[in-house]
Amino acid sequence: MTDAFSLPALSPTEPGRYLLSRLAVIRLTGTERVKYLQSQVTCEVTALLPGQQSLGGYCDAKGKLWGEFRLVVLEEALLLLTERSLLPRMLPELKKYGVFSKVEILDATTDYSLLGVAGQGSDSWFQAQFGLADSGLLPDGMAIRITPDRWLLARAAVQPVPSLPERAEADWWGQEILTGLPHMSAIHQGEYIPQMLNLQALGGISFSKGCYMGQETVARAKYRGANNRGLFILQGRADQTVQPGESLERQLGEQWKRSGQVLDVWQHEGLILVTAVLPLDTELEAHFRIKDQIASQLRPLPLPYSLLD
C-alpha cells in the first residue's frame, strides 16, 4: 500500500501558503471573556497568556460535542478557530448565557485572514519574517506553530498575503489528518464526546478545572472508563469520492461489519487518508473499506501521539 508520508503534496520541500477557507473565527471580547469561556469549554482558559493557544471542545449538557476548536489568546480578545459548518448550531449555544456576563461573542470570520504555511524551511521563514521560533503574537494577530515546519497565521484581513507559493487547501487538511488532529463538521455535532476525538491526548481537556458544559460526562469517561472509542488515521485507496460521515466497515473473516464513520478525508488520484472514530482496541493490522465501495481498502496508521492520559 502506498506510503502516505512520501506523497510530495503532504511533504513539500519548501514553504508554501494555504488559504484556509474551511475555518471560521468566533471572537470573544469584554472584561469577563476569560471567565465566561472557562465555564463553557473543556480546556484550561485561565492558564493561557496572550500569545498562547490550546485545542479544546465545546459540549452540550450531555457531554457531546457542538464542536472542537483551536483557542487563540490575543491581548484584547479570544479567538476560537473552528469549522465553518459548525457555526449555525455552535455559536448560538455559546452566546446563550453570555447576556449574564461582560462578554461579546461574534462571528468574526470576515475580519481575519487565516493562512497555513508549511514545507521544509517554514520554521526558518517565520524566524526571518517575524522573529518567532514558536507560537507568538503579531501586531495584527498571532502565528501558531502546529508542528515543526507547519504554522497557522491568524491576522487582520487587511494584511497582505505572504509572498510564498500558493498550494491546494485540501493538502493542508491532509497534513492535519497525518498529524492526528480532529476536524469535525456539522454532520457530527452531538455524536461524540471529546475523548472520542483524542482531545485528552492533545492537551484539549483539563481534568482539574471547575464546572463547564458536559463536564460530568467527560470526567466519567476518564475516571470510570466509560469511553471505548477514539480517533484513528487510516490510509488506502478509494476510486470514488468519500465524504465525512460515511460509514466504515471492518473485515472479520469473510464478513464485513460496520465499525465507525469518516470524520475527515483527503483524496488524490485514488489515494485516500481519513480520520475516523473507531473502537480503541482496533489493531494496526485491521482491514477496512468504505461502505458501498467494496473495492476500497484502508489500513490504520500509527498515531503520532499516545492516547494514555
Short mmCIF file of C-alpha atoms in Angstrom, two decimals:
data_model
loop_
_atom_site.label_atom_id
_atom_site.label_comp_id
_atom_site.label_asym_id
_atom_site.label_seq_id
_atom_site.Cartn_x
_atom_site.Cartn_y
_atom_site.Cartn_z
CA MET A 1 0.00 0.00 0.00
CA THR A 2 1.28 3.48 -0.83
CA ASP A 3 3.19 5.27 1.92
CA ALA A 4 1.15 8.44 2.57
CA PHE A 5 4.10 10.12 4.26
CA SER A 6 6.05 10.13 0.97
CA LEU A 7 3.40 12.00 -1.02
CA PRO A 8 5.00 15.28 -2.23
CA ALA A 9 1.81 17.28 -1.63
CA LEU A 10 1.88 16.37 2.05
CA SER A 11 5.67 16.72 2.49
CA PRO A 12 6.56 19.87 0.49
CA THR A 13 10.25 20.65 0.13
CA GLU A 14 9.86 24.43 0.53
CA PRO A 15 7.46 26.76 2.36
CA GLY A 16 4.11 27.45 0.75
CA ARG A 17 0.83 29.09 1.75
CA TYR A 18 -2.64 27.58 2.05
CA LEU A 19 -5.83 29.65 2.17
CA LEU A 20 -7.89 28.04 4.96
CA SER A 21 -11.42 28.73 3.77
CA ARG A 22 -12.87 25.89 5.87
CA LEU A 23 -12.13 27.76 9.10
CA ALA A 24 -14.34 30.29 10.86
CA VAL A 25 -13.43 32.67 13.68
CA ILE A 26 -15.53 33.20 16.80
CA ARG A 27 -14.27 36.25 18.71
CA LEU A 28 -14.88 36.91 22.41
CA THR A 29 -14.21 40.37 23.83
CA GLY A 30 -15.13 42.10 27.09
CA THR A 31 -13.67 42.10 30.59
CA GLU A 32 -15.21 38.72 31.53
CA ARG A 33 -14.32 36.88 28.31
CA VAL A 34 -11.80 34.56 30.00
CA LYS A 35 -14.07 33.80 32.95
CA TYR A 36 -17.02 33.12 30.67
CA LEU A 37 -15.21 30.85 28.24
CA GLN A 38 -13.61 28.97 31.15
CA SER A 39 -17.11 27.97 32.27
CA GLN A 40 -18.11 26.73 28.83
CA VAL A 41 -15.29 24.67 27.28
CA THR A 42 -13.07 21.68 28.08
CA CYS A 43 -9.65 23.38 28.02
CA GLU A 44 -7.99 25.47 30.74
CA VAL A 45 -8.59 29.03 29.52
CA THR A 46 -7.41 30.90 32.62
CA ALA A 47 -3.90 29.45 32.41
CA LEU A 48 -3.23 30.88 28.95
CA LEU A 49 -1.44 34.17 28.37
CA PRO A 50 -1.59 36.37 25.28
CA GLY A 51 0.39 34.64 22.55
CA GLN A 52 -0.54 31.16 23.72
CA GLN A 53 -3.09 28.73 22.31
CA SER A 54 -4.82 25.42 23.00
CA LEU A 55 -7.12 22.90 21.40
CA GLY A 56 -10.46 22.42 23.11
CA GLY A 57 -14.05 21.29 22.81
CA TYR A 58 -17.46 22.80 23.42
CA CYS A 59 -20.09 20.31 24.59
CA ASP A 60 -23.81 20.17 25.20
CA ALA A 61 -25.12 19.31 28.65
CA LYS A 62 -24.74 15.59 27.90
CA GLY A 63 -21.05 15.95 27.06
CA LYS A 64 -21.50 15.57 23.28
CA LEU A 65 -19.51 18.00 21.15
CA TRP A 66 -21.03 21.00 19.46
CA GLY A 67 -17.55 21.47 18.06
CA GLU A 68 -13.80 21.29 18.54
CA PHE A 69 -11.62 24.37 18.11
CA ARG A 70 -8.21 25.97 18.48
CA LEU A 71 -8.28 28.75 21.07
CA VAL A 72 -6.00 31.71 20.29
CA VAL A 73 -5.33 34.26 23.06
CA LEU A 74 -4.75 37.84 21.91
CA GLU A 75 -4.19 40.90 24.11
CA GLU A 76 -7.81 42.09 23.95
CA ALA A 77 -9.72 39.10 22.59
CA LEU A 78 -10.06 35.34 22.48
CA LEU A 79 -10.44 33.64 19.11
CA LEU A 80 -11.92 30.20 18.50
CA LEU A 81 -10.86 28.78 15.13
CA THR A 82 -13.30 26.09 14.07
CA GLU A 83 -15.02 24.57 11.05
CA ARG A 84 -17.45 26.93 9.33
CA SER A 85 -20.20 24.31 9.11
CA LEU A 86 -20.33 24.11 12.92
CA LEU A 87 -21.28 27.77 13.45
CA PRO A 88 -25.07 27.69 12.87
CA ARG A 89 -25.54 25.43 15.94
CA MET A 90 -22.38 26.14 17.93
CA LEU A 91 -22.39 29.94 18.01
CA PRO A 92 -25.96 30.45 19.35
CA GLU A 93 -25.28 27.90 22.10
CA LEU A 94 -22.04 29.62 23.08
CA LYS A 95 -23.78 33.00 23.21
CA LYS A 96 -26.78 31.75 25.18
CA TYR A 97 -25.51 32.64 28.66
CA GLY A 98 -23.26 35.50 27.58
CA VAL A 99 -26.01 38.01 28.34
CA PHE A 100 -25.27 37.47 32.03
CA SER A 101 -21.57 38.32 31.67
CA LYS A 102 -19.49 41.20 30.38
CA VAL A 103 -18.63 39.44 27.15
CA GLU A 104 -19.43 39.93 23.47
CA ILE A 105 -19.35 36.87 21.20
CA LEU A 106 -19.39 37.35 17.44
CA ASP A 107 -18.74 35.56 14.17
CA ALA A 108 -15.61 37.49 13.15
CA THR A 109 -14.59 35.30 10.21
CA THR A 110 -14.51 38.15 7.70
CA ASP A 111 -12.26 40.23 9.99
CA TYR A 112 -9.37 37.76 9.76
CA SER A 113 -7.12 36.17 7.19
CA LEU A 114 -6.42 32.54 8.05
CA LEU A 115 -3.45 31.01 6.27
CA GLY A 116 -1.43 27.86 6.68
CA VAL A 117 2.30 27.88 5.98
CA ALA A 118 4.02 24.51 5.59
CA GLY A 119 7.04 22.90 3.95
CA GLN A 120 10.67 22.35 4.74
CA GLY A 121 12.19 25.61 5.95
CA SER A 122 8.95 27.10 7.28
CA ASP A 123 10.40 27.44 10.80
CA SER A 124 13.32 29.44 9.37
CA TRP A 125 10.91 31.54 7.32
CA PHE A 126 8.92 32.51 10.43
CA GLN A 127 12.13 33.29 12.30
CA ALA A 128 13.26 35.58 9.49
CA GLN A 129 9.85 37.22 8.89
CA PHE A 130 8.57 37.62 12.46
CA GLY A 131 11.41 36.67 14.81
CA LEU A 132 9.39 33.71 16.11
CA ALA A 133 10.70 30.26 16.98
CA ASP A 134 7.35 29.20 18.43
CA SER A 135 3.76 30.44 18.62
CA GLY A 136 3.51 34.14 19.41
CA LEU A 137 1.69 37.42 18.98
CA LEU A 138 1.96 39.63 15.92
CA PRO A 139 0.94 43.29 15.81
CA ASP A 140 -2.21 42.27 13.90
CA GLY A 141 -2.89 38.76 15.22
CA MET A 142 -0.96 35.61 16.04
CA ALA A 143 1.22 32.92 14.49
CA ILE A 144 0.63 29.36 15.73
CA ARG A 145 3.27 26.65 15.31
CA ILE A 146 1.30 23.43 14.77
CA THR A 147 4.24 21.05 14.27
CA PRO A 148 7.82 21.56 13.04
CA ASP A 149 7.73 23.46 9.74
CA ARG A 150 3.93 23.86 9.87
CA TRP A 151 2.27 27.07 11.03
CA LEU A 152 -1.11 28.79 11.06
CA LEU A 153 -1.41 32.56 10.67
CA ALA A 154 -4.45 34.38 12.07
CA ARG A 155 -4.12 38.05 11.11
CA ALA A 156 -6.30 41.04 10.33
CA ALA A 157 -7.90 40.60 6.93
CA VAL A 158 -6.35 43.83 5.59
CA GLN A 159 -2.81 42.41 5.81
CA PRO A 160 -1.10 41.40 2.55
CA VAL A 161 -0.74 37.69 1.80
CA PRO A 162 2.82 36.35 2.31
CA SER A 163 4.77 36.07 -0.94
CA LEU A 164 5.02 32.28 -0.87
CA PRO A 165 3.91 29.71 -3.46
CA GLU A 166 0.17 29.03 -3.23
CA ARG A 167 -0.81 25.43 -2.58
CA ALA A 168 -4.07 23.48 -2.61
CA GLU A 169 -6.05 23.91 0.59
CA ALA A 170 -7.02 20.22 0.55
CA ASP A 171 -3.38 19.30 1.10
CA TRP A 172 -3.30 21.31 4.34
CA TRP A 173 -6.16 19.21 5.67
CA GLY A 174 -4.33 16.09 4.56
CA GLN A 175 -1.40 17.24 6.68
CA GLU A 176 -3.80 17.77 9.59
CA ILE A 177 -5.02 14.19 9.20
CA LEU A 178 -1.46 12.83 9.28
CA THR A 179 -0.87 14.84 12.46
CA GLY A 180 -3.87 13.14 14.07
CA LEU A 181 -5.78 16.39 14.60
CA PRO A 182 -9.59 16.18 14.71
CA HIS A 183 -11.80 18.27 12.45
CA MET A 184 -15.49 17.53 12.71
CA SER A 185 -18.26 19.04 10.59
CA ALA A 186 -21.95 19.73 11.16
CA ILE A 187 -22.94 16.14 10.40
CA HIS A 188 -21.06 15.02 13.54
CA GLN A 189 -22.48 17.54 16.04
CA GLY A 190 -23.98 15.79 19.05
CA GLU A 191 -22.31 12.46 18.18
CA TYR A 192 -19.01 12.33 20.06
CA ILE A 193 -17.63 13.10 23.50
CA PRO A 194 -14.25 14.92 23.49
CA GLN A 195 -12.19 11.78 24.23
CA MET A 196 -13.53 10.15 21.06
CA LEU A 197 -11.61 12.84 19.13
CA ASN A 198 -8.46 12.32 21.27
CA LEU A 199 -8.68 15.80 22.78
CA GLN A 200 -7.33 14.46 26.08
CA ALA A 201 -4.13 13.39 24.29
CA LEU A 202 -3.80 16.75 22.53
CA GLY A 203 -3.99 18.99 25.62
CA GLY A 204 -7.60 19.96 24.88
CA ILE A 205 -9.18 18.76 28.15
CA SER A 206 -8.43 19.92 31.69
CA PHE A 207 -9.48 17.43 34.38
CA SER A 208 -8.70 19.85 37.23
CA LYS A 209 -10.72 22.94 36.24
CA GLY A 210 -14.12 23.92 37.60
CA CYS A 211 -17.50 23.18 36.08
CA TYR A 212 -18.21 23.56 32.37
CA MET A 213 -20.86 22.27 29.99
CA GLY A 214 -20.79 18.47 29.82
CA GLN A 215 -18.07 18.08 32.46
CA GLU A 216 -19.71 15.15 34.25
CA THR A 217 -19.72 13.02 31.12
CA VAL A 218 -16.13 13.94 30.25
CA ALA A 219 -14.92 13.14 33.77
CA ARG A 220 -16.83 9.86 33.87
CA ALA A 221 -15.20 8.79 30.61
CA LYS A 222 -11.78 9.27 32.21
CA TYR A 223 -12.25 8.04 35.77
CA ARG A 224 -14.76 5.25 35.16
CA GLY A 225 -13.51 4.06 31.80
CA ALA A 226 -16.81 4.99 30.18
CA ASN A 227 -15.34 5.56 26.72
CA ASN A 228 -14.19 2.82 24.34
CA ARG A 229 -13.67 4.78 21.11
CA GLY A 230 -11.04 7.13 19.75
CA LEU A 231 -9.72 8.90 16.67
CA PHE A 232 -7.66 6.83 14.21
CA ILE A 233 -5.81 7.64 10.99
CA LEU A 234 -6.46 5.34 8.03
CA GLN A 235 -4.77 5.29 4.62
CA GLY A 236 -5.51 3.38 1.47
CA ARG A 237 -7.31 3.57 -1.87
CA ALA A 238 -10.79 4.60 -2.96
CA ASP A 239 -11.71 5.40 -6.55
CA GLN A 240 -14.97 7.16 -5.68
CA THR A 241 -15.37 10.35 -3.67
CA VAL A 242 -15.60 9.83 0.09
CA GLN A 243 -17.44 12.30 2.34
CA PRO A 244 -17.32 12.95 6.11
CA GLY A 245 -19.98 10.88 7.84
CA GLU A 246 -19.71 7.86 5.53
CA SER A 247 -19.67 4.50 7.28
CA LEU A 248 -16.60 2.29 7.55
CA GLU A 249 -16.71 -1.50 7.57
CA ARG A 250 -14.07 -3.75 9.13
CA GLN A 251 -13.22 -7.18 7.78
CA LEU A 252 -13.87 -10.03 10.22
CA GLY A 253 -13.01 -13.29 8.49
CA GLU A 254 -15.19 -13.47 5.38
CA GLN A 255 -17.63 -10.87 6.69
CA TRP A 256 -17.62 -7.09 6.89
CA LYS A 257 -19.03 -5.34 9.96
CA ARG A 258 -19.81 -1.64 10.44
CA SER A 259 -17.15 -0.22 12.72
CA GLY A 260 -17.23 3.59 12.62
CA GLN A 261 -17.51 6.58 10.36
CA VAL A 262 -15.27 9.01 8.50
CA LEU A 263 -14.56 12.24 10.37
CA ASP A 264 -12.36 13.98 7.77
CA VAL A 265 -10.89 12.92 4.43
CA TRP A 266 -8.16 13.75 1.90
CA GLN A 267 -8.09 12.18 -1.57
CA HIS A 268 -5.74 12.38 -4.54
CA GLU A 269 -5.73 10.16 -7.64
CA GLY A 270 -7.27 7.18 -5.86
CA LEU A 271 -5.20 7.57 -2.70
CA ILE A 272 -7.06 8.38 0.50
CA LEU A 273 -6.37 9.44 4.07
CA VAL A 274 -9.11 9.67 6.66
CA THR A 275 -9.59 10.27 10.34
CA ALA A 276 -12.27 8.03 11.82
CA VAL A 277 -13.75 7.30 15.23
CA LEU A 278 -13.21 3.58 15.90
CA PRO A 279 -13.06 1.17 18.86
CA LEU A 280 -9.95 1.77 20.96
CA ASP A 281 -8.86 -1.86 20.56
CA THR A 282 -8.52 -1.51 16.77
CA GLU A 283 -5.24 -3.10 15.65
CA LEU A 284 -2.88 -1.67 13.02
CA GLU A 285 -3.33 -4.93 11.07
CA ALA A 286 -7.09 -4.39 10.71
CA HIS A 287 -8.61 -4.08 7.21
CA PHE A 288 -11.35 -1.55 6.45
CA ARG A 289 -13.36 -0.35 3.48
CA ILE A 290 -15.88 2.38 2.78
CA LYS A 291 -19.41 1.01 2.96
CA ASP A 292 -20.89 0.75 -0.54
CA GLN A 293 -17.39 0.96 -2.07
CA ILE A 294 -16.38 -2.68 -1.96
CA ALA A 295 -13.16 -2.07 -3.91
CA SER A 296 -11.85 0.47 -1.38
CA GLN A 297 -9.08 -0.53 1.02
CA LEU A 298 -7.90 1.18 4.21
CA ARG A 299 -5.45 0.30 6.95
CA PRO A 300 -4.70 2.17 10.22
CA LEU A 301 -1.55 4.26 10.59
CA PRO A 302 0.19 4.72 13.96
CA LEU A 303 -0.91 7.88 15.76
CA PRO A 304 1.90 10.43 16.27
CA TYR A 305 1.00 10.69 19.98
CA SER A 306 -0.06 8.45 22.86
CA LEU A 307 -3.70 8.04 23.89
CA LEU A 308 -2.72 7.41 27.51
CA ASP A 309 -3.83 10.24 29.82
#
